[in-house]
Each structure stands twice: as structure tokens, then as C-alpha cells.
Amino acid sequence: MASKRSHRGVTRAEWLDMALKSVCKKGIAGLTVQGLARSLGIAKAGFYWHFRDRDELLRQLLDYWVHEITEVITKNVEVLALEPKSRLVRTAELILENDLTRYEIAIRQWALEDREAARAVRQADRIRLDFVRGAFSELGFENDDLETRAMLFTCYHTWDSPMFGEISRKRRCELIAKRIELLTKL
């Protein structure tokens, strides 16, 4: 279905990308089919080529967010093939390079009011923690040391950009190596 295109050429992924941007700007209440169509420069009817209704869009949007922001790293075969410390570094770099935290605040705000959004956030958090936990476990950490490191890494890389927007991209890159070094010391 992802490759299915409407007659004007807007893919399902383009609808979902625009929906994520809209949620960031206007919140979930401001997300309308008409607004999305206008932003994409097509008629509202194109929406129904991909989605039955707004509710289906919202369900698919949550799955899309989990995949595009989390699984794009955790299921990435190139990242998975790296040694654990390199895997952590590359994960941090990919989060920064692709601005994978850009939707965190909006999605988590939505999750405060919606059970399905809360489920998606819990799912993403679990996937992220399991992925990072695996790397730290391979490095020999266990029990509280393992959990603390996995949680610190995940929290830092989820909230670094949203909280510390004034820090330059160059400086963030410099800090990745220092942070990984600190977290991987036995």
C-alpha cells in the first residue's frame, strides 16, 4: 500500500509525513483532512485513496511514527552488524543526522489524551530501550548498571534536541563520542 499513489501522485507516506508535521504545528486537534490536502496541494478526495477516514489515518500515523523514528534504526541491518560501542555511536549519529526527535513532544502530548497514542509511545520506548539494552549487555553490563545506562542513553537521545535546541549540531556531534565513552566505562 505504501507504493500506491493517488491520481495526482501523493503517496501514503507523503500523507503521513504531512500529518506528522501538522501534529507538530497544530496538535492532534488541528489535524484535518482538508488541511492536509491543502498542504499537499491536492483535492481532499485523494486522501480516501489511502485511508478510510481520519481515524484510520491516526492509527496508521502512530505505526508510521514508530517505524520511521524508531525501527528505522533498531531494524537497520548495517547498524545491527556493528560492534556494540560502535552501534551506540552510530545510533546517536543517526538520531542527530535525521532529526529523529522532531516529533517527540507532539506525539507524547497526544499520548497524554489518547490511549492508542499512549500505546504507540510505550511501544517505541520499549523498542528503543530493548535495542540499547542489548548493546550495553554485550559490553558486559548487567542489572542496575545495564538499566541505568540504557535509560540514560535513551532519555538523552530522545530529549537532547528538544531540550537543548541552542546547542549547535557540530557541538552535538562532538558530545556523542564523550557521552558514549562515559556510558561504556566499566
mmCIF file with all atom_site columns, C-alpha atoms in Angstrom, residues 72-158:
data_model
loop_
_atom_site.group_PDB
_atom_site.id
_atom_site.type_symbol
_atom_site.label_atom_id
_atom_site.label_alt_id
_atom_site.label_comp_id
_atom_site.label_asym_id
_atom_site.label_entity_id
_atom_site.label_seq_id
_atom_site.pdbx_PDB_ins_code
_atom_site.Cartn_x
_atom_site.Cartn_y
_atom_site.Cartn_z
_atom_site.occupancy
_atom_site.B_iso_or_equiv
_atom_site.pdbx_formal_charge
_atom_site.auth_seq_id
_atom_site.auth_comp_id
_atom_site.auth_asym_id
_atom_site.auth_atom_id
_atom_site.pdbx_PDB_model_num
ATOM 1  C CA . VAL A 1 72  ? 14.478 2.760  11.107 1.00 0.00 ? 72  VAL A CA 1
ATOM 2  C CA . ILE A 1 73  ? 17.436 2.341  13.484 1.00 0.00 ? 73  ILE A CA 1
ATOM 3  C CA . THR A 1 74  ? 16.570 -0.730 15.547 1.00 0.00 ? 74  THR A CA 1
ATOM 4  C CA . LYS A 1 75  ? 15.937 -2.866 12.453 1.00 0.00 ? 75  LYS A CA 1
ATOM 5  C CA . ASN A 1 76  ? 18.744 -1.353 10.377 1.00 0.00 ? 76  ASN A CA 1
ATOM 6  C CA . VAL A 1 77  ? 20.985 -4.271 9.324  1.00 0.00 ? 77  VAL A CA 1
ATOM 7  C CA . GLU A 1 78  ? 24.039 -2.040 8.926  1.00 0.00 ? 78  GLU A CA 1
ATOM 8  C CA . VAL A 1 79  ? 23.656 -0.722 12.471 1.00 0.00 ? 79  VAL A CA 1
ATOM 9  C CA . LEU A 1 80  ? 22.941 -4.182 13.871 1.00 0.00 ? 80  LEU A CA 1
ATOM 10 C CA . ALA A 1 81  ? 26.144 -5.542 12.298 1.00 0.00 ? 81  ALA A CA 1
ATOM 11 C CA . LEU A 1 82  ? 28.333 -3.092 14.236 1.00 0.00 ? 82  LEU A CA 1
ATOM 12 C CA . GLU A 1 83  ? 30.154 -3.877 17.451 1.00 0.00 ? 83  GLU A CA 1
ATOM 13 C CA . PRO A 1 84  ? 28.118 -2.703 20.483 1.00 0.00 ? 84  PRO A CA 1
ATOM 14 C CA . LYS A 1 85  ? 30.005 0.523  21.198 1.00 0.00 ? 85  LYS A CA 1
ATOM 15 C CA . SER A 1 86  ? 30.043 1.472  17.511 1.00 0.00 ? 86  SER A CA 1
ATOM 16 C CA . ARG A 1 87  ? 26.336 0.596  17.348 1.00 0.00 ? 87  ARG A CA 1
ATOM 17 C CA . LEU A 1 88  ? 25.619 3.092  20.123 1.00 0.00 ? 88  LEU A CA 1
ATOM 18 C CA . VAL A 1 89  ? 27.694 5.790  18.424 1.00 0.00 ? 89  VAL A CA 1
ATOM 19 C CA . ARG A 1 90  ? 26.024 5.192  15.062 1.00 0.00 ? 90  ARG A CA 1
ATOM 20 C CA . THR A 1 91  ? 22.586 5.193  16.678 1.00 0.00 ? 91  THR A CA 1
ATOM 21 C CA . ALA A 1 92  ? 23.291 8.576  18.275 1.00 0.00 ? 92  ALA A CA 1
ATOM 22 C CA . GLU A 1 93  ? 24.630 9.913  14.962 1.00 0.00 ? 93  GLU A CA 1
ATOM 23 C CA . LEU A 1 94  ? 21.576 8.721  13.027 1.00 0.00 ? 94  LEU A CA 1
ATOM 24 C CA . ILE A 1 95  ? 19.219 10.294 15.549 1.00 0.00 ? 95  ILE A CA 1
ATOM 25 C CA . LEU A 1 96  ? 21.037 13.605 15.158 1.00 0.00 ? 96  LEU A CA 1
ATOM 26 C CA . GLU A 1 97  ? 21.632 13.441 11.382 1.00 0.00 ? 97  GLU A CA 1
ATOM 27 C CA . ASN A 1 98  ? 17.985 12.636 10.645 1.00 0.00 ? 98  ASN A CA 1
ATOM 28 C CA . ASP A 1 99  ? 16.455 14.773 13.409 1.00 0.00 ? 99  ASP A CA 1
ATOM 29 C CA . LEU A 1 100 ? 14.585 11.717 14.656 1.00 0.00 ? 100 LEU A CA 1
ATOM 30 C CA . THR A 1 101 ? 13.373 13.531 17.773 1.00 0.00 ? 101 THR A CA 1
ATOM 31 C CA . ARG A 1 102 ? 11.473 16.233 15.881 1.00 0.00 ? 102 ARG A CA 1
ATOM 32 C CA . TYR A 1 103 ? 8.057  14.712 16.631 1.00 0.00 ? 103 TYR A CA 1
ATOM 33 C CA . GLU A 1 104 ? 8.633  13.559 20.231 1.00 0.00 ? 104 GLU A CA 1
ATOM 34 C CA . ILE A 1 105 ? 6.913  16.420 22.015 1.00 0.00 ? 105 ILE A CA 1
ATOM 35 C CA . ALA A 1 106 ? 3.840  16.419 19.772 1.00 0.00 ? 106 ALA A CA 1
ATOM 36 C CA . ILE A 1 107 ? 3.355  12.644 19.857 1.00 0.00 ? 107 ILE A CA 1
ATOM 37 C CA . ARG A 1 108 ? 3.870  12.455 23.608 1.00 0.00 ? 108 ARG A CA 1
ATOM 38 C CA . GLN A 1 109 ? 1.438  15.331 24.124 1.00 0.00 ? 109 GLN A CA 1
ATOM 39 C CA . TRP A 1 110 ? -1.114 13.426 22.070 1.00 0.00 ? 110 TRP A CA 1
ATOM 40 C CA . ALA A 1 111 ? -0.400 10.324 24.181 1.00 0.00 ? 111 ALA A CA 1
ATOM 41 C CA . LEU A 1 112 ? -1.476 12.177 27.324 1.00 0.00 ? 112 LEU A CA 1
ATOM 42 C CA . GLU A 1 113 ? -5.005 12.334 25.916 1.00 0.00 ? 113 GLU A CA 1
ATOM 43 C CA . ASP A 1 114 ? -5.309 9.247  23.729 1.00 0.00 ? 114 ASP A CA 1
ATOM 44 C CA . ARG A 1 115 ? -4.986 5.579  24.667 1.00 0.00 ? 115 ARG A CA 1
ATOM 45 C CA . GLU A 1 116 ? -3.756 4.461  21.227 1.00 0.00 ? 116 GLU A CA 1
ATOM 46 C CA . ALA A 1 117 ? -1.133 7.205  21.097 1.00 0.00 ? 117 ALA A CA 1
ATOM 47 C CA . ALA A 1 118 ? -0.022 6.205  24.610 1.00 0.00 ? 118 ALA A CA 1
ATOM 48 C CA . ARG A 1 119 ? 0.277  2.593  23.414 1.00 0.00 ? 119 ARG A CA 1
ATOM 49 C CA . ALA A 1 120 ? 2.459  3.689  20.479 1.00 0.00 ? 120 ALA A CA 1
ATOM 50 C CA . VAL A 1 121 ? 4.703  5.746  22.766 1.00 0.00 ? 121 VAL A CA 1
ATOM 51 C CA . ARG A 1 122 ? 5.115  2.801  25.143 1.00 0.00 ? 122 ARG A CA 1
ATOM 52 C CA . GLN A 1 123 ? 5.895  0.563  22.178 1.00 0.00 ? 123 GLN A CA 1
ATOM 53 C CA . ALA A 1 124 ? 8.533  2.967  20.840 1.00 0.00 ? 124 ALA A CA 1
ATOM 54 C CA . ASP A 1 125 ? 10.069 3.364  24.302 1.00 0.00 ? 125 ASP A CA 1
ATOM 55 C CA . ARG A 1 126 ? 10.197 -0.416 24.771 1.00 0.00 ? 126 ARG A CA 1
ATOM 56 C CA . ILE A 1 127 ? 11.780 -0.971 21.346 1.00 0.00 ? 127 ILE A CA 1
ATOM 57 C CA . ARG A 1 128 ? 14.352 1.761  21.971 1.00 0.00 ? 128 ARG A CA 1
ATOM 58 C CA . LEU A 1 129 ? 15.242 0.520  25.438 1.00 0.00 ? 129 LEU A CA 1
ATOM 59 C CA . ASP A 1 130 ? 15.489 -3.111 24.311 1.00 0.00 ? 130 ASP A CA 1
ATOM 60 C CA . PHE A 1 131 ? 17.768 -2.131 21.436 1.00 0.00 ? 131 PHE A CA 1
ATOM 61 C CA . VAL A 1 132 ? 20.089 -0.034 23.579 1.00 0.00 ? 132 VAL A CA 1
ATOM 62 C CA . ARG A 1 133 ? 19.941 -2.515 26.453 1.00 0.00 ? 133 ARG A CA 1
ATOM 63 C CA . GLY A 1 134 ? 21.215 -5.181 24.058 1.00 0.00 ? 134 GLY A CA 1
ATOM 64 C CA . ALA A 1 135 ? 24.294 -3.149 23.169 1.00 0.00 ? 135 ALA A CA 1
ATOM 65 C CA . PHE A 1 136 ? 25.134 -2.409 26.794 1.00 0.00 ? 136 PHE A CA 1
ATOM 66 C CA . SER A 1 137 ? 24.557 -6.047 27.711 1.00 0.00 ? 137 SER A CA 1
ATOM 67 C CA . GLU A 1 138 ? 27.017 -7.131 25.007 1.00 0.00 ? 138 GLU A CA 1
ATOM 68 C CA . LEU A 1 139 ? 29.519 -4.748 26.597 1.00 0.00 ? 139 LEU A CA 1
ATOM 69 C CA . GLY A 1 140 ? 29.205 -6.673 29.859 1.00 0.00 ? 140 GLY A CA 1
ATOM 70 C CA . PHE A 1 141 ? 26.781 -4.544 31.828 1.00 0.00 ? 141 PHE A CA 1
ATOM 71 C CA . GLU A 1 142 ? 24.007 -6.186 33.799 1.00 0.00 ? 142 GLU A CA 1
ATOM 72 C CA . ASN A 1 143 ? 21.311 -5.494 36.374 1.00 0.00 ? 143 ASN A CA 1
ATOM 73 C CA . ASP A 1 144 ? 21.123 -1.890 37.581 1.00 0.00 ? 144 ASP A CA 1
ATOM 74 C CA . ASP A 1 145 ? 24.236 -0.831 35.651 1.00 0.00 ? 145 ASP A CA 1
ATOM 75 C CA . LEU A 1 146 ? 22.621 -2.103 32.457 1.00 0.00 ? 146 LEU A CA 1
ATOM 76 C CA . GLU A 1 147 ? 19.236 -0.497 33.111 1.00 0.00 ? 147 GLU A CA 1
ATOM 77 C CA . THR A 1 148 ? 20.731 2.832  34.151 1.00 0.00 ? 148 THR A CA 1
ATOM 78 C CA . ARG A 1 149 ? 22.885 3.080  31.042 1.00 0.00 ? 149 ARG A CA 1
ATOM 79 C CA . ALA A 1 150 ? 20.066 2.047  28.709 1.00 0.00 ? 150 ALA A CA 1
ATOM 80 C CA . MET A 1 151 ? 17.716 4.574  30.279 1.00 0.00 ? 151 MET A CA 1
ATOM 81 C CA . LEU A 1 152 ? 20.290 7.388  30.273 1.00 0.00 ? 152 LEU A CA 1
ATOM 82 C CA . PHE A 1 153 ? 21.184 6.797  26.620 1.00 0.00 ? 153 PHE A CA 1
ATOM 83 C CA . THR A 1 154 ? 17.553 6.603  25.545 1.00 0.00 ? 154 THR A CA 1
ATOM 84 C CA . CYS A 1 155 ? 16.439 9.638  27.522 1.00 0.00 ? 155 CYS A CA 1
ATOM 85 C CA . TYR A 1 156 ? 19.375 11.739 26.428 1.00 0.00 ? 156 TYR A CA 1
ATOM 86 C CA . HIS A 1 157 ? 18.970 10.976 22.756 1.00 0.00 ? 157 HIS A CA 1
ATOM 87 C CA . THR A 1 158 ? 15.209 11.390 22.880 1.00 0.00 ? 158 THR A CA 1
#
